[in-house]
Amino acid sequence: MDRKVVHIKVDKISKSFKNDEGRIEVLKHVSLEIYKGEFLTFFGPNGCGKSTLVNILAGIEEAGDGEITFPETNGKPKIGFVFQNYRDSLMPWLNVEKNICFPLKLKGITKSEQKERLKTLISEFEINIDLKSKVYNLSGGQAQMVSILRGLIVNPEILIMDEPFSALDYQTNLMLYEELLKIWRKLKITVILISHEIDEAIYLGDRVAFLSKKPASIFKVLNSDLPRPRKLEDMGSQEFAELKKKALEIFRNTAT
Ligand SMILES: Nc1ncnc2c1ncn2[C@@H]1O[C@H](COP(=O)(O)OP(=O)(O)OP(=O)(O)O)[C@@H](O)[C@H]1O
Ligand SMILES: [Mg+2]
């Protein structure tokens, strides 16, 4: 990975919302350069504005102030998005195939091309899920995999994932970490993932960006420079323990 190519430049993003008490400032001068092909994880206190930030990155929400630019890309790159609550974001009346292809349908892509794209995607990752099944019949892990595939069906250059693993059990998470890292290695895309598990943020990320409490800004960026490809056992290594110690120290300081 060439770490020097800036894929996304986040420049002094601020955002506030109106609520019953007036205005609440959620983000204040968030600035960060995200590199092409890197796996960046965000970590921060509950409710500090993580979802708001990635929604702005994806263009789902507008920034109040500041600018997001893509210096190396002509126009805006294609972005895939995996929402925080996968159960709520999947459509229960549609089967797996239709859920995954939904973003293509929105773009007006023909049914036969949708099927073709899905076939390619599925074959690339040896996914073993019944495409005709309704999503409520799936396990949590399978349902989350469907949301990830829905994010990938648009052939994104950037995949943004908002706490994709927070509602799943530990064993399922470990399995999905491996799947996600495989996907990332193969597609060589930029991945941005919000996590609320420090082990997960370190294990998956090349860098962990810590947000401060609300109004959030980037408090610190930790290089998670464990060698790749990583294995689950790496979470038990001395190197990992040292990174985790640093991360916990940073996190403690974000709350003060
Ligand atoms: N559309 C909105 N209108 C008003 N307030 C909002 C809106 N969206 C978010 N907020 C407020 O902004 C703050 C940050 O919310 P956000 O969901 O971005 O945080 P978060 O870090 O993702 O939280 P969590 O850890 O629960 O996922 C919260 O106080 C939330 O209530
Ligand atoms: Mg959130």
Coordinates of C-alpha atoms and ligand atoms in Angstrom, one line a residue:
M1 CA 0.0 0.0 0.0
D2 CA 1.3 3.4 -0.9
R3 CA 0.6 5.4 2.2
K4 CA 1.4 8.7 0.6
V5 CA -1.7 8.9 -1.6
V6 CA -4.4 10.9 0.1
H7 CA -7.7 9.4 -0.8
I8 CA -9.9 11.6 1.4
K9 CA -9.0 14.9 2.9
V10 CA -11.2 15.9 5.8
D11 CA -10.7 19.5 6.5
K12 CA -12.0 21.2 9.6
I13 CA -15.4 19.6 9.5
S14 CA -17.9 21.0 12.1
K15 CA -21.5 20.0 12.6
S16 CA -24.3 21.0 15.0
F17 CA -27.9 19.9 15.3
K18 CA -31.0 21.6 16.6
N19 CA -32.6 19.9 19.6
D20 CA -35.0 20.9 22.3
E21 CA -32.4 22.8 24.3
G22 CA -31.3 24.8 21.2
R23 CA -28.2 23.7 19.3
I24 CA -25.9 20.9 20.1
E25 CA -22.4 21.0 18.7
V26 CA -21.4 17.5 17.7
L27 CA -18.2 17.9 15.5
K28 CA -15.7 20.6 15.8
H29 CA -12.8 21.0 13.3
V30 CA -12.3 17.4 12.5
S31 CA -9.3 17.2 10.2
L32 CA -7.7 14.0 8.9
E33 CA -6.1 12.7 5.8
I34 CA -7.2 9.2 4.9
Y35 CA -4.8 7.2 2.6
K36 CA -5.7 5.2 -0.4
G37 CA -6.0 1.5 0.4
E38 CA -5.6 1.9 4.1
F39 CA -7.8 0.3 6.7
L40 CA -8.7 3.2 9.1
T41 CA -10.6 2.6 12.3
F42 CA -12.4 5.3 14.4
F43 CA -12.7 4.9 18.1
G44 CA -14.4 7.3 20.5
P45 CA -16.7 7.8 23.4
N46 CA -20.4 6.9 23.1
G47 CA -22.4 9.5 21.4
C48 CA -19.4 11.7 20.5
G49 CA -20.4 12.0 16.8
K50 CA -18.8 9.0 15.1
S51 CA -21.9 8.2 13.0
T52 CA -22.4 11.9 12.1
L53 CA -18.8 12.0 10.9
V54 CA -19.0 9.0 8.6
N55 CA -22.4 10.0 7.4
I56 CA -20.8 13.3 6.3
L57 CA -17.9 11.4 4.7
A58 CA -20.4 9.3 2.7
G59 CA -22.5 12.3 1.7
I60 CA -25.5 11.1 3.6
E61 CA -25.4 14.1 5.8
E62 CA -24.1 17.6 5.0
A63 CA -21.3 19.2 7.0
G64 CA -22.1 22.5 8.7
D65 CA -18.7 23.8 8.0
G66 CA -15.4 22.5 6.5
E67 CA -14.7 20.4 3.5
I68 CA -14.3 16.8 2.3
T69 CA -12.2 16.5 -0.8
F70 CA -10.8 13.5 -2.8
P71 CA -7.6 14.9 -4.2
E72 CA -6.6 11.9 -6.4
T73 CA -10.1 11.2 -7.8
N74 CA -12.0 12.9 -10.6
G75 CA -15.2 13.8 -8.9
K76 CA -16.5 11.8 -5.9
P77 CA -15.4 8.2 -5.7
K78 CA -17.9 5.4 -5.3
I79 CA -18.6 4.7 -1.7
G80 CA -20.2 1.6 -0.1
F81 CA -21.9 2.0 3.3
V82 CA -22.7 -0.4 6.0
F83 CA -25.1 1.0 8.6
Q84 CA -24.7 0.8 12.4
N85 CA -27.9 -1.3 12.8
Y86 CA -27.8 -4.0 10.2
R87 CA -31.1 -5.5 11.2
D88 CA -32.9 -2.2 10.8
S89 CA -31.1 -1.3 7.6
L90 CA -32.0 -4.6 5.7
M91 CA -35.5 -4.8 4.2
P92 CA -37.4 -7.7 5.8
W93 CA -39.9 -8.0 2.9
L94 CA -37.1 -8.6 0.4
N95 CA -34.9 -11.7 0.0
V96 CA -31.1 -11.7 0.3
E97 CA -30.5 -11.2 -3.3
K98 CA -32.8 -8.2 -3.5
N99 CA -31.4 -6.7 -0.4
I100 CA -27.8 -6.9 -1.7
C101 CA -28.8 -5.6 -5.2
F102 CA -30.9 -2.7 -3.8
P103 CA -28.3 0.0 -4.4
L104 CA -28.1 -1.1 -8.1
K105 CA -31.9 -1.0 -8.4
L106 CA -31.8 2.6 -7.1
K107 CA -29.3 3.4 -9.8
G108 CA -31.6 2.0 -12.5
I109 CA -29.3 -0.9 -13.4
T110 CA -31.1 -3.7 -15.3
K111 CA -32.1 -6.9 -13.5
S112 CA -29.8 -9.1 -15.6
E113 CA -26.8 -6.9 -14.9
Q114 CA -27.8 -6.9 -11.2
K115 CA -27.7 -10.7 -11.2
E116 CA -24.4 -10.8 -13.1
R117 CA -22.8 -8.4 -10.6
L118 CA -24.1 -10.4 -7.7
K119 CA -22.8 -13.7 -9.1
T120 CA -19.3 -12.2 -9.5
L121 CA -19.3 -10.8 -6.0
I122 CA -20.6 -14.1 -4.4
S123 CA -18.1 -16.2 -6.3
E124 CA -15.2 -13.9 -5.3
F125 CA -15.8 -14.5 -1.6
E126 CA -17.2 -18.0 -1.4
I127 CA -20.2 -16.8 0.5
N128 CA -22.5 -19.5 1.5
I129 CA -25.9 -17.8 2.0
D130 CA -29.2 -18.8 0.3
L131 CA -29.9 -15.9 -2.0
K132 CA -33.6 -16.6 -2.0
S133 CA -34.0 -16.7 1.8
K134 CA -35.8 -13.8 3.5
V135 CA -33.3 -11.8 5.7
Y136 CA -35.2 -12.6 8.9
N137 CA -34.2 -16.2 8.5
L138 CA -30.6 -15.4 8.7
S139 CA -28.3 -15.5 11.7
G140 CA -26.8 -12.2 12.9
G141 CA -23.5 -13.0 11.2
Q142 CA -25.1 -13.9 7.9
A143 CA -27.3 -10.8 8.0
Q144 CA -24.3 -8.6 8.6
M145 CA -22.5 -10.3 5.7
V146 CA -25.5 -9.4 3.6
S147 CA -25.1 -5.8 4.6
I148 CA -21.4 -5.9 3.8
L149 CA -22.2 -7.4 0.4
R150 CA -24.8 -4.7 -0.2
G151 CA -22.0 -2.1 0.5
L152 CA -19.7 -3.9 -1.9
I153 CA -22.2 -4.4 -4.8
V154 CA -21.6 -0.9 -6.1
N155 CA -17.8 -1.7 -6.6
P156 CA -16.8 1.0 -4.2
E157 CA -13.4 2.6 -3.9
I158 CA -14.2 3.3 -0.3
L159 CA -16.2 1.1 2.1
I160 CA -17.5 2.9 5.2
M161 CA -18.7 0.7 8.0
D162 CA -20.5 2.1 11.1
E163 CA -19.9 -0.3 14.0
P164 CA -20.7 -3.3 11.8
F165 CA -19.8 -5.8 14.6
S166 CA -21.3 -4.2 17.7
A167 CA -24.5 -6.2 17.8
L168 CA -22.9 -9.6 17.2
D169 CA -21.4 -12.3 19.5
Y170 CA -17.7 -12.6 19.9
Q171 CA -17.3 -15.8 17.8
T172 CA -19.2 -14.4 14.9
N173 CA -17.1 -11.2 15.1
L174 CA -13.9 -13.2 14.9
M175 CA -15.2 -15.0 11.8
L176 CA -16.3 -11.7 10.2
Y177 CA -12.9 -10.0 10.9
E178 CA -11.3 -12.7 8.8
E179 CA -13.8 -12.4 6.0
L180 CA -13.5 -8.6 6.0
L181 CA -9.7 -8.6 6.0
K182 CA -9.8 -11.1 3.1
I183 CA -12.2 -8.8 1.2
W184 CA -10.0 -5.8 1.9
R185 CA -6.9 -7.6 0.8
K186 CA -8.5 -8.7 -2.4
L187 CA -10.2 -5.5 -3.4
K188 CA -7.5 -3.2 -2.2
I189 CA -10.1 -0.5 -1.4
T190 CA -10.0 2.1 1.4
V191 CA -11.9 0.9 4.4
I192 CA -13.2 3.2 7.2
L193 CA -14.7 1.3 10.2
I194 CA -16.1 2.6 13.4
S195 CA -15.5 0.3 16.3
H196 CA -16.3 0.4 20.0
E197 CA -14.0 -2.5 20.8
I198 CA -10.4 -1.4 21.2
D199 CA -9.0 -4.9 20.3
E200 CA -11.1 -4.8 17.1
A201 CA -10.0 -1.3 16.2
I202 CA -6.3 -2.3 16.6
Y203 CA -6.5 -5.7 15.0
L204 CA -8.3 -4.5 11.9
G205 CA -6.8 -1.1 11.4
D206 CA -3.6 0.3 9.9
R207 CA -4.4 3.3 12.0
V208 CA -6.8 4.0 14.8
A209 CA -8.2 7.6 14.9
F210 CA -9.4 8.5 18.3
L211 CA -12.2 11.1 18.6
S212 CA -12.5 13.3 21.6
K213 CA -15.8 13.6 23.5
K214 CA -18.5 15.8 22.0
P215 CA -17.9 18.2 20.2
A216 CA -15.6 15.7 18.7
S217 CA -12.3 16.4 16.9
I218 CA -9.5 14.0 16.1
F219 CA -7.7 13.6 19.4
K220 CA -4.9 11.3 18.3
V221 CA -4.0 8.8 15.6
L222 CA -2.3 5.6 16.6
N223 CA -0.4 3.5 14.1
S224 CA -1.4 0.0 14.4
D225 CA 1.6 -1.4 12.6
L226 CA 1.3 -5.1 13.3
P227 CA 2.5 -7.1 10.4
R228 CA 0.0 -8.2 7.7
P229 CA -1.6 -10.6 6.9
R230 CA -2.8 -10.8 10.5
K231 CA -4.0 -13.8 12.3
L232 CA -6.4 -13.9 15.2
E233 CA -3.6 -15.3 17.4
D234 CA -1.9 -11.9 16.9
M235 CA -4.3 -10.5 19.4
G236 CA -2.4 -12.4 22.1
S237 CA 1.0 -11.1 21.1
Q238 CA 3.3 -8.8 23.2
E239 CA 3.2 -6.3 20.3
F240 CA -0.6 -6.2 20.4
A241 CA -0.6 -5.8 24.2
E242 CA 1.7 -2.8 23.9
L243 CA -0.5 -1.2 21.3
K244 CA -3.5 -1.8 23.4
K245 CA -1.8 -0.2 26.4
K246 CA -1.1 2.9 24.3
A247 CA -4.6 2.9 23.0
L248 CA -6.2 2.7 26.4
E249 CA -4.0 5.6 27.6
I250 CA -5.1 7.7 24.7
F251 CA -8.8 6.8 25.2
R252 CA -8.6 7.7 28.9
N253 CA -7.4 11.1 27.9
T254 CA -10.2 11.6 25.4
A255 CA -12.7 11.6 28.2
T256 CA -10.9 14.3 30.3
Ligands
LIG1 N1 -30.3 14.3 13.2 C1 -30.0 14.6 14.4 N2 -30.7 15.6 15.1 C2 -30.4 16.0 16.3 N3 -29.3 15.4 17.0 C3 -28.6 14.5 16.4 C4 -28.9 14.0 15.1 N4 -28.0 13.1 14.8 C5 -27.2 12.9 15.8 N5 -27.6 13.8 16.8 C6 -26.9 13.9 18.1 O1 -25.5 14.1 17.8 C7 -24.8 13.4 18.8 C8 -23.8 12.4 18.1 O2 -24.6 11.4 17.5 P1 -23.9 10.2 16.7 O3 -25.0 9.2 16.4 O4 -23.1 10.8 15.6 O5 -22.8 9.7 17.8 P2 -22.1 8.3 17.8 O6 -20.7 8.6 18.3 O7 -22.2 7.6 16.6 O8 -22.9 7.5 19.0 P3 -23.0 6.0 19.3 O9 -21.7 5.7 20.1 O10 -24.2 5.8 20.1 O11 -23.1 5.2 18.0 C9 -25.7 12.7 19.8 O12 -25.9 13.6 20.9 C10 -27.0 12.7 19.0 O13 -28.1 12.8 19.8
MG2 MG -23.0 5.8 16.0

